[in-house]
XYZ file of N, CA, C and O in Angstrom:
456
model
N 0.842 -1.182 0.000
C 0.000 0.000 0.000
C 0.885 1.242 0.000
O 1.838 1.335 0.747
N 0.544 2.197 -0.844
C 1.336 3.422 -0.902
C 0.913 4.380 0.194
O -0.221 4.367 0.650
N 1.856 5.209 0.588
C 1.587 6.212 1.613
C 0.893 7.406 0.974
O 1.194 7.770 -0.156
N -0.038 8.034 1.685
C -0.658 9.237 1.130
C 0.374 10.340 0.989
O 1.299 10.441 1.795
N 0.218 11.148 -0.032
C 1.158 12.238 -0.268
C 0.697 13.481 0.486
O -0.476 13.791 0.533
N 1.643 14.184 1.076
C 1.342 15.426 1.774
C 2.098 16.561 1.098
O 3.296 16.458 0.877
N 1.379 17.621 0.798
C 2.015 18.787 0.191
C 3.030 19.371 1.156
O 2.787 19.430 2.352
N 4.140 19.804 0.613
C 5.182 20.437 1.408
C 4.746 21.859 1.737
O 4.527 22.674 0.846
N 4.580 22.152 3.010
C 4.130 23.479 3.456
C 5.241 24.500 3.271
O 6.406 24.219 3.513
N 4.861 25.716 2.883
C 5.863 26.779 2.739
C 6.526 27.098 4.082
O 5.863 27.108 5.116
N 7.815 27.348 4.039
C 8.540 27.759 5.234
C 8.519 29.290 5.303
O 8.216 29.960 4.318
N 8.853 29.849 6.465
C 8.924 31.308 6.587
C 9.943 31.889 5.621
O 9.703 32.914 4.976
N 11.102 31.233 5.524
C 12.143 31.708 4.604
C 11.654 31.615 3.158
O 11.887 32.517 2.352
N 10.968 30.529 2.841
C 10.424 30.373 1.497
C 9.396 31.448 1.183
O 9.387 32.017 0.094
N 8.517 31.733 2.154
C 7.507 32.778 1.961
C 8.148 34.146 1.750
O 7.674 34.941 0.931
N 9.232 34.425 2.468
C 9.937 35.702 2.299
C 10.511 35.806 0.883
O 10.409 36.860 0.232
N 11.108 34.720 0.373
C 11.648 34.717 -0.992
C 10.519 34.869 -2.009
O 10.639 35.597 -2.991
N 9.411 34.161 -1.766
C 8.257 34.245 -2.657
C 7.732 35.681 -2.716
O 7.493 36.225 -3.801
N 7.540 36.302 -1.548
C 7.027 37.674 -1.497
C 7.952 38.650 -2.215
O 7.489 39.554 -2.921
N 9.260 38.465 -2.047
C 10.230 39.338 -2.724
C 10.139 39.163 -4.240
O 10.169 40.149 -4.992
N 10.009 37.914 -4.695
C 9.893 37.654 -6.133
C 8.593 38.247 -6.666
O 8.586 38.903 -7.715
N 7.495 38.049 -5.958
C 6.213 38.608 -6.373
C 6.298 40.133 -6.484
O 5.836 40.720 -7.467
N 6.915 40.764 -5.505
C 7.039 42.222 -5.525
C 7.843 42.688 -6.742
O 7.460 43.628 -7.434
N 8.962 42.013 -7.002
C 9.790 42.412 -8.149
C 9.061 42.187 -9.469
O 9.067 43.057 -10.338
N 8.449 41.014 -9.622
C 7.756 40.718 -10.876
C 6.560 41.639 -11.089
O 6.324 42.100 -12.205
N 5.812 41.919 -10.014
C 4.619 42.755 -10.169
C 4.973 44.218 -10.439
O 4.129 44.973 -10.912
N 6.220 44.613 -10.177
C 6.622 45.985 -10.487
C 6.874 46.179 -11.981
O 6.908 47.305 -12.462
N 7.026 45.065 -12.715
C 7.297 45.194 -14.152
C 6.332 44.420 -15.043
O 6.299 44.640 -16.250
N 5.557 43.502 -14.464
C 4.624 42.681 -15.244
C 3.229 42.763 -14.629
O 3.085 43.072 -13.448
N 2.208 42.427 -15.402
C 0.829 42.431 -14.906
C 0.526 41.067 -14.284
O -0.150 40.225 -14.875
N 1.082 40.847 -13.080
C 0.933 39.566 -12.388
C 0.380 39.794 -10.985
O 0.504 40.881 -10.429
N -0.214 38.741 -10.445
C -0.809 38.798 -9.110
C -0.536 37.499 -8.359
O -0.226 36.473 -8.957
N -0.677 37.580 -7.042
C -0.556 36.393 -6.197
C -1.806 35.539 -6.381
O -2.905 36.057 -6.532
N -1.623 34.241 -6.358
C -2.729 33.307 -6.521
C -2.449 32.055 -5.705
O -1.349 31.866 -5.187
N -3.430 31.207 -5.614
C -3.234 29.897 -5.017
C -3.257 28.888 -6.154
O -4.160 28.905 -6.993
N -2.235 28.050 -6.209
C -2.195 27.011 -7.240
C -1.689 25.724 -6.619
O -0.752 25.735 -5.826
N -2.319 24.642 -6.932
C -1.964 23.344 -6.358
C -1.963 23.409 -4.829
O -1.204 22.717 -4.175
N -2.756 24.291 -4.250
C -2.816 24.435 -2.801
C -1.639 25.163 -2.185
O -1.386 25.052 -0.988
N -0.910 25.915 -2.992
C 0.260 26.643 -2.486
C 0.268 28.048 -3.080
O -0.447 28.323 -4.030
N 1.098 28.946 -2.523
C 1.185 30.292 -3.098
C 1.754 30.239 -4.511
O 2.708 29.508 -4.773
N 1.145 31.007 -5.395
C 1.611 31.042 -6.768
C 1.573 32.453 -7.323
O 1.044 33.370 -6.699
N 2.138 32.606 -8.491
C 2.107 33.871 -9.212
C 1.547 33.575 -10.596
O 1.962 32.616 -11.252
N 0.593 34.410 -11.008
C -0.025 34.216 -12.313
C -0.228 35.552 -12.995
O -0.171 36.603 -12.360
N -0.435 35.482 -14.286
C -0.842 36.683 -15.003
C -2.210 37.089 -14.471
O -3.015 36.248 -14.096
N -2.467 38.364 -14.482
C -3.780 38.836 -14.053
C -4.875 38.151 -14.862
O -5.964 37.895 -14.367
N -4.571 37.797 -16.109
C -5.535 37.102 -16.969
C -5.759 35.658 -16.552
O -6.651 35.002 -17.080
N -4.925 35.139 -15.626
C -5.216 33.832 -15.061
C -4.236 32.704 -15.272
O -4.430 31.639 -14.717
N -3.178 32.864 -16.031
C -2.256 31.752 -16.274
C -1.106 31.772 -15.270
O -0.355 32.735 -15.183
N -0.978 30.685 -14.506
C 0.085 30.571 -13.500
C 1.395 30.166 -14.161
O 1.407 29.412 -15.133
N 2.507 30.668 -13.597
C 3.818 30.330 -14.159
C 4.871 30.054 -13.092
O 5.957 29.577 -13.397
N 4.601 30.336 -11.835
C 5.546 29.949 -10.777
C 4.818 29.861 -9.446
O 3.693 30.339 -9.295
N 5.466 29.190 -8.497
C 4.865 29.010 -7.187
C 5.903 28.614 -6.164
O 7.079 28.407 -6.480
N 5.436 28.490 -4.930
C 6.293 28.118 -3.812
C 5.870 26.758 -3.288
O 4.702 26.547 -2.950
N 6.807 25.843 -3.224
C 6.544 24.502 -2.716
C 7.556 24.230 -1.608
O 8.752 24.059 -1.880
N 7.107 24.272 -0.372
C 8.029 24.110 0.750
C 8.981 25.282 0.804
O 8.571 26.413 1.001
N 10.240 25.007 0.579
C 11.276 26.032 0.604
C 11.768 26.359 -0.810
O 12.633 27.188 -0.991
N 11.219 25.665 -1.807
C 11.666 25.787 -3.195
C 10.655 26.560 -4.033
O 9.450 26.521 -3.771
N 11.143 27.187 -5.071
C 10.259 27.803 -6.062
C 10.111 26.827 -7.222
O 11.038 26.073 -7.543
N 8.936 26.851 -7.838
C 8.715 26.058 -9.045
C 8.378 27.013 -10.181
O 7.739 28.047 -9.974
N 8.847 26.672 -11.379
C 8.663 27.513 -12.558
C 8.202 26.655 -13.728
O 8.742 25.572 -13.954
N 7.235 27.167 -14.482
C 6.762 26.481 -15.688
C 7.583 27.011 -16.856
O 7.485 28.188 -17.215
N 8.402 26.131 -17.416
C 9.356 26.545 -18.451
C 9.273 25.622 -19.661
O 8.740 24.511 -19.571
N 9.874 26.080 -20.760
C 9.888 25.308 -21.999
C 11.283 25.287 -22.611
O 12.106 26.156 -22.323
N 11.518 24.309 -23.459
C 12.715 24.244 -24.288
C 14.029 24.396 -23.551
O 14.264 23.757 -22.528
N 14.887 25.264 -24.112
C 16.215 25.464 -23.540
C 16.151 26.034 -22.123
O 16.998 25.723 -21.281
N 15.157 26.876 -21.855
C 15.008 27.446 -20.514
C 14.706 26.347 -19.497
O 15.231 26.345 -18.384
N 13.863 25.397 -19.898
C 13.529 24.248 -19.050
C 14.783 23.420 -18.776
O 15.072 23.075 -17.628
N 15.528 23.122 -19.816
C 16.757 22.331 -19.680
C 17.787 23.045 -18.815
O 18.447 22.420 -17.979
N 17.921 24.353 -18.998
C 18.870 25.134 -18.215
C 18.495 25.113 -16.726
O 19.345 24.938 -15.859
N 17.214 25.271 -16.426
C 16.768 25.236 -15.029
C 17.010 23.856 -14.416
O 17.456 23.744 -13.276
N 16.733 22.801 -15.189
C 16.960 21.441 -14.680
C 18.434 21.154 -14.431
O 18.763 20.289 -13.623
N 19.316 21.878 -15.109
C 20.751 21.640 -14.935
C 21.295 22.267 -13.650
O 22.433 21.981 -13.255
N 20.500 23.110 -12.991
C 20.948 23.715 -11.732
C 21.070 22.642 -10.660
O 20.228 21.742 -10.579
N 22.099 22.746 -9.849
C 22.338 21.771 -8.786
C 21.116 21.673 -7.866
O 20.674 22.666 -7.317
N 20.564 20.474 -7.727
C 19.434 20.234 -6.840
C 18.076 20.453 -7.479
O 17.051 20.119 -6.897
N 18.028 21.029 -8.692
C 16.754 21.249 -9.374
C 16.253 19.925 -9.957
O 17.036 19.050 -10.314
N 14.934 19.793 -10.046
C 14.332 18.577 -10.605
C 12.897 18.879 -11.026
O 12.351 19.942 -10.703
N 12.300 17.941 -11.748
C 10.906 18.121 -12.132
C 10.048 18.180 -10.876
O 10.283 17.437 -9.917
N 9.080 19.047 -10.880
C 8.140 19.180 -9.770
C 7.254 17.937 -9.760
O 6.639 17.586 -10.757
N 7.230 17.253 -8.626
C 6.489 16.003 -8.497
C 5.661 16.038 -7.212
O 6.034 15.447 -6.201
N 4.513 16.735 -7.245
C 3.711 16.849 -6.030
C 3.101 15.521 -5.583
O 2.769 15.355 -4.417
N 2.951 14.583 -6.527
C 2.484 13.233 -6.197
C 3.535 12.256 -6.691
O 3.929 12.304 -7.857
N 4.003 11.393 -5.814
C 5.056 10.438 -6.168
C 4.694 9.682 -7.447
O 3.580 9.171 -7.590
N 5.648 9.654 -8.376
C 5.461 8.943 -9.628
C 4.689 9.715 -10.682
O 4.410 9.186 -11.758
N 4.341 10.981 -10.392
C 3.571 11.782 -11.340
C 4.190 13.171 -11.513
O 3.614 14.165 -11.104
N 5.386 13.224 -12.115
C 6.028 14.532 -12.299
C 5.242 15.401 -13.267
O 4.608 14.920 -14.195
N 5.281 16.682 -13.005
C 4.666 17.668 -13.896
C 5.781 18.153 -14.815
O 6.595 18.993 -14.430
N 5.842 17.607 -15.994
C 6.994 17.731 -16.880
C 7.381 19.154 -17.261
O 8.543 19.419 -17.532
N 6.457 20.082 -17.284
C 6.792 21.456 -17.662
C 7.314 22.263 -16.475
O 7.907 23.320 -16.660
N 7.113 21.761 -15.253
C 7.444 22.517 -14.050
C 8.761 22.035 -13.445
O 8.954 20.843 -13.229
N 9.651 22.986 -13.151
C 10.955 22.679 -12.557
C 10.981 23.243 -11.137
O 10.661 24.405 -10.915
N 11.368 22.393 -10.199
C 11.501 22.794 -8.797
C 12.947 23.194 -8.543
O 13.860 22.418 -8.779
N 13.134 24.437 -8.079
C 14.474 25.003 -7.925
C 14.713 25.355 -6.458
O 13.971 26.146 -5.876
N 15.774 24.783 -5.856
C 16.039 25.031 -4.434
C 16.542 26.460 -4.180
O 17.016 27.145 -5.095
N 16.445 26.913 -2.921
C 16.786 28.300 -2.587
C 18.243 28.674 -2.806
O 18.558 29.858 -2.862
N 19.128 27.706 -2.971
C 20.527 28.066 -3.232
C 20.671 28.813 -4.560
O 21.682 29.458 -4.809
N 19.622 28.773 -5.389
C 19.631 29.470 -6.676
C 18.716 30.695 -6.665
O 18.261 31.153 -7.717
N 18.463 31.225 -5.485
C 17.579 32.387 -5.329
C 17.974 33.544 -6.243
O 17.113 34.260 -6.757
N 19.252 33.723 -6.484
C 19.718 34.817 -7.345
C 19.176 34.689 -8.767
O 19.139 35.678 -9.508
N 18.734 33.501 -9.151
C 18.205 33.287 -10.496
C 16.676 33.292 -10.547
O 16.091 33.194 -11.621
N 16.023 33.398 -9.404
C 14.564 33.330 -9.366
C 13.904 34.411 -10.220
O 12.938 34.132 -10.925
N 14.393 35.635 -10.165
C 13.765 36.710 -10.939
C 13.856 36.419 -12.434
O 12.861 36.534 -13.159
N 15.029 36.006 -12.897
C 15.192 35.678 -14.314
C 14.305 34.495 -14.699
O 13.660 34.507 -15.747
N 14.249 33.467 -13.850
C 13.401 32.311 -14.128
C 11.934 32.715 -14.156
O 11.164 32.249 -15.012
N 11.528 33.584 -13.246
C 10.142 34.055 -13.234
C 9.788 34.844 -14.476
O 8.728 34.642 -15.079
N 10.676 35.738 -14.885
C 10.448 36.512 -16.120
C 10.342 35.584 -17.320
O 9.468 35.746 -18.180
N 11.259 34.631 -17.386
C 11.274 33.694 -18.505
C 10.006 32.848 -18.535
O 9.418 32.627 -19.586
N 9.592 32.368 -17.353
C 8.374 31.548 -17.275
C 7.148 32.345 -17.707
O 6.310 31.845 -18.466
N 7.038 33.583 -17.251
C 5.884 34.415 -17.631
C 5.905 34.689 -19.126
O 4.878 34.614 -19.803
N 7.075 34.986 -19.687
C 7.191 35.294 -21.111
C 6.860 34.078 -21.990
O 6.420 34.246 -23.125
N 7.050 32.878 -21.464
C 6.825 31.686 -22.265
C 5.360 31.239 -22.286
O 5.004 30.335 -23.041
N 4.514 31.882 -21.473
C 3.093 31.531 -21.490
C 2.493 31.880 -22.828
O 2.845 32.870 -23.451
N 1.540 31.076 -23.256
C 0.814 31.381 -24.485
C -0.025 32.620 -24.226
O -0.536 32.816 -23.140
N -0.142 33.444 -25.210
C -0.929 34.673 -25.036
C -2.391 34.431 -25.296
O -2.815 33.470 -25.819
């Protein structure tokens, strides 16, 4: 029998990083805070989500070379909120790469279909 999956709750440090990213992105893009997958997220005001906070890590919806580049970061991996069911477009990036969060967020938002 498999164990039930529990969502990783945001940490205080993670929430602080999330809030800082939201503030920076919202100063230049038409984005708002949202709830996605039961966690804090950032989406276009029109409704398309492109990043979120999972535990202490940020997740970003990326494509192509940007997706591959994010996955190449040490400790980054596909976002897998349910064991055995990775969300292939979403990359989970640990806080050691916080300096890249703004660029990843911009890239993720820009890659959304219009």
